[in-house]
């Protein structure tokens, strides 16, 4: 009798264990509206597709297993060495994530690349060039949704949970942490980053055509280019003093991220209304949230790291204006 009971207990114990292991990898409760609306089969399909998008081969270990691995501690090799070690968890390497022979991607890596050291899922491309690439990445990441300052935001689950901890700590200290500009303070789609880019780019085309500095034919040619090339050529034209930012007096990149490059796409960025408060920044830093994009004052990036590890990971601290930024030491 005892033997039977024990066998039964072992059987149910095993079933429970298998059940809970499977549960680890399922997009549950907090998944995005899009994911919730999809039947289970569609999610599996999207994930399989995104594996190939991420440059994975069939030899690579199961993606869900690698996702659960902890980020490696700082090691020698500076920024590049540490990024390579971090990307390896996802079957990625730096050359597949950033094409450094491309001047735009090389610049983006230097300016936004700190995010590649995150303990969550780093972007599979430093510059996504289509909605389908972004969707594939976002479908694979574990997305959490939560309310902060009355606004529902979406981030990678690990990043959201760290942000919620920070918000609680801030509350206990008499402060708040709230999203700036509503929902867009967190997750963004590729289309949103393209809209933002076009809001500057198209306006500047009209402005400079009106001034006679850009011919109509040249403006039309620029508009028809594939996005990566369009960004490259805009930055080239800016060298002649024909600027594409809001006030036509500085690089377009000073006022908007190139399409597909925003850390908000990776769901690892949050724009905080309270960015000017050093006490709030300290609480965010204690929870793994740091400013990593110079001059973008309200913008925080989830690195999930201790501040004391940032230097050894290959980031350097740049003091600017009212605060500091951690940027790739390249
Ligand atoms: Zn931002």
CSV table of N, CA and C and ligand atoms in Angstrom, one decimal, residues 184-186 188 262-264 269-271 296 298-300, ligand 1:
chain,number,residue,atom,x,y,z
A,184,UNK,N,3.8,56.0,-24.3
A,184,UNK,CA,5.0,56.0,-25.1
A,184,UNK,C,6.3,56.1,-24.3
A,185,UNK,N,6.1,56.3,-23.0
A,185,UNK,CA,7.3,56.4,-22.2
A,185,UNK,C,8.0,55.1,-22.1
A,186,UNK,N,7.3,54.0,-22.5
A,186,UNK,CA,7.9,52.6,-22.4
A,186,UNK,C,8.0,52.0,-23.7
A,188,UNK,N,7.6,50.9,-27.5
A,188,UNK,CA,7.1,51.5,-28.7
A,188,UNK,C,7.2,50.5,-29.9
A,262,UNK,N,15.6,52.8,-31.4
A,262,UNK,CA,15.2,53.2,-30.1
A,262,UNK,C,15.2,52.1,-29.1
A,263,UNK,N,15.8,52.4,-27.9
A,263,UNK,CA,15.8,51.3,-26.8
A,263,UNK,C,14.3,51.0,-26.4
A,264,UNK,N,13.4,51.9,-26.7
A,264,UNK,CA,12.0,51.7,-26.4
A,264,UNK,C,11.4,50.5,-27.2
A,269,UNK,N,13.5,50.6,-22.1
A,269,UNK,CA,13.7,52.1,-21.8
A,269,UNK,C,12.4,52.6,-21.2
A,270,UNK,N,12.7,53.6,-20.4
A,270,UNK,CA,11.5,54.3,-19.7
A,270,UNK,C,11.9,55.8,-19.5
A,271,UNK,N,10.9,56.6,-20.0
A,271,UNK,CA,11.1,58.1,-19.8
A,271,UNK,C,10.4,58.5,-18.6
A,296,UNK,N,19.7,62.8,-23.6
A,296,UNK,CA,18.3,62.5,-23.5
A,296,UNK,C,18.0,62.3,-22.0
A,298,UNK,N,15.3,62.6,-19.8
A,298,UNK,CA,14.3,61.8,-19.1
A,298,UNK,C,14.4,60.3,-19.4
A,299,UNK,N,15.4,59.9,-20.2
A,299,UNK,CA,15.4,58.5,-20.7
A,299,UNK,C,16.3,57.6,-19.9
A,300,UNK,N,15.8,56.6,-19.3
A,300,UNK,CA,16.5,55.6,-18.5
A,300,UNK,C,16.5,54.2,-19.2
B,1,LIG,ZN1,13.2,57.5,-24.1
